[in-house]
Coordinates of C-alpha atoms and ligand atoms in Angstrom, one line a residue:
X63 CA 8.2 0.2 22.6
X64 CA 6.2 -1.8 24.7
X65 CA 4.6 0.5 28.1
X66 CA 7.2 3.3 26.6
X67 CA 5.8 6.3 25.9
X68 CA 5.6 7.5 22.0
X69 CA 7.7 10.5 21.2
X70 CA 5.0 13.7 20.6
X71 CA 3.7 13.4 17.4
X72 CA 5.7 15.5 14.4
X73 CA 2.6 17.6 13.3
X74 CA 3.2 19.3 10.0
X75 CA 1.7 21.6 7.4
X76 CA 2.5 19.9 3.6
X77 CA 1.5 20.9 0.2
X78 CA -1.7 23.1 0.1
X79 CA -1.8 23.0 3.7
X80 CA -2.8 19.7 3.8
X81 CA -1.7 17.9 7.4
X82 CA 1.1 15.1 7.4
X83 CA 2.2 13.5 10.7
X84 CA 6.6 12.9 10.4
X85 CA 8.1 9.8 12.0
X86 CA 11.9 9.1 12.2
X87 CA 13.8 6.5 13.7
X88 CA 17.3 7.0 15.1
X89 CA 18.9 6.1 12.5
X90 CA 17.9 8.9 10.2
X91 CA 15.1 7.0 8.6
X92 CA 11.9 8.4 8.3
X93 CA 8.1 8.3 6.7
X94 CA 5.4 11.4 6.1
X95 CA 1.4 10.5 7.0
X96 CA -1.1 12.2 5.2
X97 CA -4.0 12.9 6.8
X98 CA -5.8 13.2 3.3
X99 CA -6.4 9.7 2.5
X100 CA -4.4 8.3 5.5
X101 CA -1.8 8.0 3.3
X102 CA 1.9 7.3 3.4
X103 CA 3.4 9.4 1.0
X104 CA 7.3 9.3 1.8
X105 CA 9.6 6.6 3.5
X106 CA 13.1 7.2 3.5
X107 CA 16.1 5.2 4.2
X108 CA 19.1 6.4 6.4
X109 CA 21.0 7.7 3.4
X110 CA 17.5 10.1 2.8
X111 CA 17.0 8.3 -0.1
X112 CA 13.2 8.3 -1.3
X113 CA 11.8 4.9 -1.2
X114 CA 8.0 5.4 -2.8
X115 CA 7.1 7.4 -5.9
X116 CA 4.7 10.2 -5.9
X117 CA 3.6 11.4 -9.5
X118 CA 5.2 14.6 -10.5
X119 CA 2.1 15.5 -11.5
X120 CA -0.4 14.4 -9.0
X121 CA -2.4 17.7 -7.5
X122 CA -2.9 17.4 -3.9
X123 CA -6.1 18.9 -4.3
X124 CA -8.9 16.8 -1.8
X125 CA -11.2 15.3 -3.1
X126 CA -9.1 13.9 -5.7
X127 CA -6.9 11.2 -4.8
X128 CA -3.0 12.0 -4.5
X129 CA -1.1 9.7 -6.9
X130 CA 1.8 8.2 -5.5
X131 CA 2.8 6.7 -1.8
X132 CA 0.6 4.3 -0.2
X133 CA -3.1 5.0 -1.4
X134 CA -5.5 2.3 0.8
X135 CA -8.4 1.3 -1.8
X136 CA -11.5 0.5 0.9
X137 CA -13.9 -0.9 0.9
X138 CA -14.1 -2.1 -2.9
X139 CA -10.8 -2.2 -4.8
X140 CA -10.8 -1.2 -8.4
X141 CA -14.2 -1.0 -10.1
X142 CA -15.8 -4.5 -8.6
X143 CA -18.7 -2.6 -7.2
X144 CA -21.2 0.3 -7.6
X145 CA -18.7 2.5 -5.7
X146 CA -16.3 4.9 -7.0
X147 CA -12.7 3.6 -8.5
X148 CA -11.1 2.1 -5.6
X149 CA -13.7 3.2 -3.0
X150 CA -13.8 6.4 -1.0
X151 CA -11.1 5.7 2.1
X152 CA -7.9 7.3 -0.3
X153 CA -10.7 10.4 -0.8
X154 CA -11.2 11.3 3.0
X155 CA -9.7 13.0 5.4
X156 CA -8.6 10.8 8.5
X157 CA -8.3 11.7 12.0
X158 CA -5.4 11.2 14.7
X159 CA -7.0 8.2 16.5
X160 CA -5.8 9.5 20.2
X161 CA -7.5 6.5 22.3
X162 CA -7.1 3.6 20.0
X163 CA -7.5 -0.4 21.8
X164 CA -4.3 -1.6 22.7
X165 CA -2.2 -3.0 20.1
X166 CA 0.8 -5.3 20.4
X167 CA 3.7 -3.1 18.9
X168 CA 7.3 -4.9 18.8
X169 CA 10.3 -3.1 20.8
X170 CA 12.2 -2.4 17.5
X171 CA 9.3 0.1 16.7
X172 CA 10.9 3.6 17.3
X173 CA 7.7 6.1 16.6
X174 CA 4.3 5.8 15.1
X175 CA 0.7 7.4 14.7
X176 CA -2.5 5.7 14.9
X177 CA -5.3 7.2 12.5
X178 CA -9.0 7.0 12.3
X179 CA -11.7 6.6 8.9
X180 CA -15.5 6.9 10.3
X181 CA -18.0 7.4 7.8
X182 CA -20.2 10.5 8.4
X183 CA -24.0 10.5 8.1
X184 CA -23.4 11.9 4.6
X185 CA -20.9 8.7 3.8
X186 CA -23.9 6.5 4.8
X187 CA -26.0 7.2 2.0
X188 CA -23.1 6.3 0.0
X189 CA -22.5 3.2 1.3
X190 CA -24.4 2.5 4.4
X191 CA -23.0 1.0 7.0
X192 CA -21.0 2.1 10.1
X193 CA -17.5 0.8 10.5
X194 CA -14.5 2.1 12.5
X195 CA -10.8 2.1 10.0
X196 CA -8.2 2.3 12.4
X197 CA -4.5 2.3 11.0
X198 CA -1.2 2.7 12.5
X199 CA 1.8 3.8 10.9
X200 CA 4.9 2.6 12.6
X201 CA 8.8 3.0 12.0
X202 CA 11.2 0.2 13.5
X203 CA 14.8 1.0 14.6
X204 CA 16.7 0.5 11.0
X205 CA 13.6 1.9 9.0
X206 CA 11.0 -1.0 8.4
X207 CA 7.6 0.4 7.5
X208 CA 5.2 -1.4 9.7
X209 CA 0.8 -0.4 8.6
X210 CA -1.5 -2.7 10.6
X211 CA -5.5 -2.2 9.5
X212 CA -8.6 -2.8 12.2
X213 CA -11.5 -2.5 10.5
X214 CA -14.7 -3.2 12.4
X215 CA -18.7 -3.4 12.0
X216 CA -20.1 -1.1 13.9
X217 CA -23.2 -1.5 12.7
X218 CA -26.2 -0.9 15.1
X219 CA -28.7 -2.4 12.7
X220 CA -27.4 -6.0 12.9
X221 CA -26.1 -5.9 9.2
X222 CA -22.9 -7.4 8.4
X223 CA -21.3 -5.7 5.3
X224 CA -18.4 -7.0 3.3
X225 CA -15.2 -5.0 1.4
X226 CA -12.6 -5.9 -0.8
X227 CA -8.8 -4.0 0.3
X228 CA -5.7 -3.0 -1.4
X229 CA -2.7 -1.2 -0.2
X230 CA -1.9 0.2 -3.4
X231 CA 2.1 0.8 -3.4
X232 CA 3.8 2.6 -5.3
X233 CA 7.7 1.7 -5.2
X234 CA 9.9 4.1 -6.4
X235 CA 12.5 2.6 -9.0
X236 CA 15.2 3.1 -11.1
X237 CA 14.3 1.8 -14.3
X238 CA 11.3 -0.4 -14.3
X239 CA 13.3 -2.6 -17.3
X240 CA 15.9 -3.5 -14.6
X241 CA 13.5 -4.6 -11.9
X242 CA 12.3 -8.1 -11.0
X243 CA 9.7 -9.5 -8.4
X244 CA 10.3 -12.7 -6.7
X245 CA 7.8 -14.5 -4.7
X246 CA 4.5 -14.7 -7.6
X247 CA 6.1 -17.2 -9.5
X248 CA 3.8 -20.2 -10.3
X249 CA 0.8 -18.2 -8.8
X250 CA -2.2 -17.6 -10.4
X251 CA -3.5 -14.6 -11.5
X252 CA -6.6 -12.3 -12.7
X253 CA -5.2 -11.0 -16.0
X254 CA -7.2 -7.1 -15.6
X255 CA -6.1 -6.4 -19.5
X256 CA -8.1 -9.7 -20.5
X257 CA -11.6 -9.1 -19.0
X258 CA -10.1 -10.5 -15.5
X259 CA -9.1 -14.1 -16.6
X260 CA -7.5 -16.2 -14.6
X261 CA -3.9 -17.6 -15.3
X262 CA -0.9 -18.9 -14.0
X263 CA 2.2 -17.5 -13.6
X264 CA 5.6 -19.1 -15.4
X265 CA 8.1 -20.3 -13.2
X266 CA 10.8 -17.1 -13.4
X267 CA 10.4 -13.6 -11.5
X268 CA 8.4 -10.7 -13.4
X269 CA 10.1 -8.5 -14.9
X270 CA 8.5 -5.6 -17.3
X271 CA 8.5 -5.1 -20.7
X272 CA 5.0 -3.9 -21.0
X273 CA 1.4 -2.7 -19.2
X274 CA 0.7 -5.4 -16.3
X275 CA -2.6 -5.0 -14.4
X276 CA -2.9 -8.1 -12.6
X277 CA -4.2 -9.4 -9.2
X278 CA -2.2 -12.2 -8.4
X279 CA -4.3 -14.4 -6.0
X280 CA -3.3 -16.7 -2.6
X281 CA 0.3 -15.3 -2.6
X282 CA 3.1 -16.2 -0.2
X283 CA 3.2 -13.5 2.3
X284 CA 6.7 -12.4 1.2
X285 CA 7.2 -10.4 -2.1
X286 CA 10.7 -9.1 -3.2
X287 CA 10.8 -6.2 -5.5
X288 CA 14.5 -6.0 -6.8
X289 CA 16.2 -2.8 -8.3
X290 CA 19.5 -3.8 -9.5
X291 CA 20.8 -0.5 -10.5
X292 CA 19.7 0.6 -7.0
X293 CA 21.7 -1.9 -5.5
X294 CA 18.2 -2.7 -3.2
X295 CA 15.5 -5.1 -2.7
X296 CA 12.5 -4.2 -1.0
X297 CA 10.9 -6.8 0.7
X298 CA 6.8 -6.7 1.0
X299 CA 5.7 -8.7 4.3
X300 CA 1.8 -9.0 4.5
X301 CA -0.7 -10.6 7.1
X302 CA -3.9 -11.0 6.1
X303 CA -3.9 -9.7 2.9
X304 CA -3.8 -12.9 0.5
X305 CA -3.7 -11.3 -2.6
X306 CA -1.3 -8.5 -4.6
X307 CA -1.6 -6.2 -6.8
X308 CA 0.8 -5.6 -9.5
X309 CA 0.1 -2.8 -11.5
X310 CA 2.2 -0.8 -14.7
X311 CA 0.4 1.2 -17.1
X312 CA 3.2 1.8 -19.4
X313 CA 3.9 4.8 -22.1
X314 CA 0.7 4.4 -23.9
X315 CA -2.0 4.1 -21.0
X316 CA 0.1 6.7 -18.8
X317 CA -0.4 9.2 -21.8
X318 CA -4.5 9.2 -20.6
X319 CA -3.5 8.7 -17.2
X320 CA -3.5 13.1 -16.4
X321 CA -1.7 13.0 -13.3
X322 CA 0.8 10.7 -14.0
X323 CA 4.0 11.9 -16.1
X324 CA 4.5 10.7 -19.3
X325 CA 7.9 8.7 -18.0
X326 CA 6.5 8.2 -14.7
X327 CA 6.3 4.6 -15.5
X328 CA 9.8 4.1 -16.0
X329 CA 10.1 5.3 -12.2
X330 CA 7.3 3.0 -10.2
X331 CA 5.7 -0.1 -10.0
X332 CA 2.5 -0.8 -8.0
X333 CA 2.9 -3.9 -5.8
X334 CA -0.1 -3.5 -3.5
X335 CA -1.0 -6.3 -0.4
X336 CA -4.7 -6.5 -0.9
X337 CA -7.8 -8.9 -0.6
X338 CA -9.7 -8.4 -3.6
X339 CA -10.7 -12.1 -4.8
X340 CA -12.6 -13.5 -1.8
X341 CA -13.9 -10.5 -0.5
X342 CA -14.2 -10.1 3.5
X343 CA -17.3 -9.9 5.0
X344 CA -17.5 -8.3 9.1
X345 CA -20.9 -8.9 11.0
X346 CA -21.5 -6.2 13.7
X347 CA -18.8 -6.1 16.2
X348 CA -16.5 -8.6 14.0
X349 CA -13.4 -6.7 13.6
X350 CA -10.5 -7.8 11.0
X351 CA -6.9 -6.8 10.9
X352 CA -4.4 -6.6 8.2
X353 CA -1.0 -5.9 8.3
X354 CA 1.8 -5.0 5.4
X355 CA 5.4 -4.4 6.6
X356 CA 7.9 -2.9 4.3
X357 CA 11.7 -3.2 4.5
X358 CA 14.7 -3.1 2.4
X359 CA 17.8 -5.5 2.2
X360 CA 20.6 -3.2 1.0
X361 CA 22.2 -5.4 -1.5
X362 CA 20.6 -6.7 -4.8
X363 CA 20.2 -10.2 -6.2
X364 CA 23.0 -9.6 -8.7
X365 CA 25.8 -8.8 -6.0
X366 CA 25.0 -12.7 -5.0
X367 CA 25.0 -11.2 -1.0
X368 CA 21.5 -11.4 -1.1
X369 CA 19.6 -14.4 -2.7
X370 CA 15.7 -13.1 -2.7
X371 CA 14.7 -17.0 -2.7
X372 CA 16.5 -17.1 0.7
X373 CA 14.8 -14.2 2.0
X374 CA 11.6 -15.3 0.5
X375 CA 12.2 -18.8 2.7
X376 CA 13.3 -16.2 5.2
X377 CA 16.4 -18.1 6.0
Ligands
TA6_74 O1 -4.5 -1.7 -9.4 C1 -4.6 -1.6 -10.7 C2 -5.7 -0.6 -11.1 O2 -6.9 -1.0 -10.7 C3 -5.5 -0.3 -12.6 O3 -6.5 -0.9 -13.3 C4 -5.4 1.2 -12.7 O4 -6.7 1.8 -12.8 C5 -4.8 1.5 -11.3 O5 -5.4 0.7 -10.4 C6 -4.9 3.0 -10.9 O6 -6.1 3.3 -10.5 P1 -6.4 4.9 -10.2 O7 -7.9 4.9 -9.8 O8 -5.5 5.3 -9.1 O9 -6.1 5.7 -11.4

């Protein structure tokens, strides 16, 4: 895409009104921005096949944050500080970022959007510092999901500030008892159903039998989530974003979840790219960039075409 031009920007009214910005790729793939959170909340493949899971029951009603997509936990994931759950950045309502710094964008990337978070001078007495959150959204020829986060301290006090990050996906499944994850075996882990205690993975993928909450820290930067019955794998690339999130809450915590239906859980799985256990810290004018790219391999581990270990090796 280099020195091309972006197709016009797909502009779009979505439920309640709220704004989403369309991208699609030749091919028929495609993936819907909110600008409500900044969220991604749809990427299909070419056969228009839904790829992430919203919650039938999730409201779309700003402030509250929509359940389902990509929801971005900045700048404190979960409850490891005096913010709110997950911070404030999935509770906002970006802006279409129309002079953003150059940014390197390969030539397989067919259409994307770059968005804007700036806290207003009611955000700073929330948390108070001034920072610029600039995400693009990007769609490669063949469908790969590309987001790449600049976050940077603009901060005219000489304060640095530090965040924690989490790209919280949800992946849309078939049956969350005939999933595995490759790639976090061996890896250690902060157990979040056992006061955050650390422990180490056993040697086999994850597969789910029961609630998981668990930041798994240091990671490899590739992560395959494989749906056998869906004949698919989607593979979880991630640049600067050392830890991930894997998060389930089962039939009895989704009960007290409200908008999250009751068999919802059979249907997702939250694997998010994040940096929650060393948290970052920006002085003014540091910036720091994250990136999470998303794309599927159409054949599953069981049809032996596709051997996740190779693809973890990425040979
Ligand atoms: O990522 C795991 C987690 O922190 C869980 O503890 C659970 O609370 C989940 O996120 C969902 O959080 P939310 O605020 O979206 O209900």
């Amino acid at each position: 895409m280099a020195g091309e031009r972006p197709p016009p920007l797909e502009l779009c009214k979505a439920v309640n009104d709220l704004d989403k910005i369309v991208l699609r790729e030749p091919r028929g793939c495609s993936a819907e921005v909110y600008l409500f959170g900044g969220q991604v909340l749809s990427w299909k493949n070419n056969r228009r096949e839904e790829l992430l899971f919203v919650s039938s029951k999730t409201a779309f009603k700003p402030p509250q944050a929509i359940r389902g997509g990509i929801p971005i936990c900045f700048p404190q994931f979960s409850s490891s500080g005096n913010l709110e759950q997950h911070g404030f950045a999935r509770n906002k309502f970006w802006t279409v970022d129309t002079n953003p710094p150059p940014l390197p964008t390969s030539s397989s990337v067919k259409s994307f959007v770059d968005l804007i978070l700036k806290p207003t001078q009611d955000d700073l007495k929330n948390w108070p510092h001034s920072y610029e959150f600039r995400l693009r959204v990007a769609l490669a020829l063949g469908g790969d999901l590309l987001l790449t986060s600049r976050i940077r301290n603009t901060n005219s006090d000489g304060k640095p500030f530090s965040f924690t990050i989490a790209f919280h996906t949800y992946v849309s499944l078939s049956d969350i008892s005939e999933v595995r994850v490759e790639g976090l075996e061996t890896w250690d882990y902060l157990d979040n159903l056992k006061e955050g205690q650390r422990f180490t993975e056993q040697g086999d993928a994850l597969t789910f039998e029961s609630e998981i909450d668990r930041v798994y820290v240091g990671t490899p930067t590739k992560i395959a989530i494989i749906d056998h019955e869906k004949k698919r794998t989607l593979v979880m690339r991630k640049d600067g974003l050392p830890d991930a999130v894997v998060w389930n809450p089962w039939n009895k915590k989704a009960k007290s979840i409200p908008d999250f239906g009751v068999d919802d859980y059979k249907h997702t799985l939250c694997v998010g790219a994040a940096n929650v256990e060393k948290p970052i810290t920006l002085k003014p004018g540091e910036e720091w960039t994250g990136r999470l790219e998303l794309s599927l391999v159409a054949s599953s581990y069981c049809s032996g075409q596709l051997d996740p270990q190779k693809v973890l090796r990425g040979l």
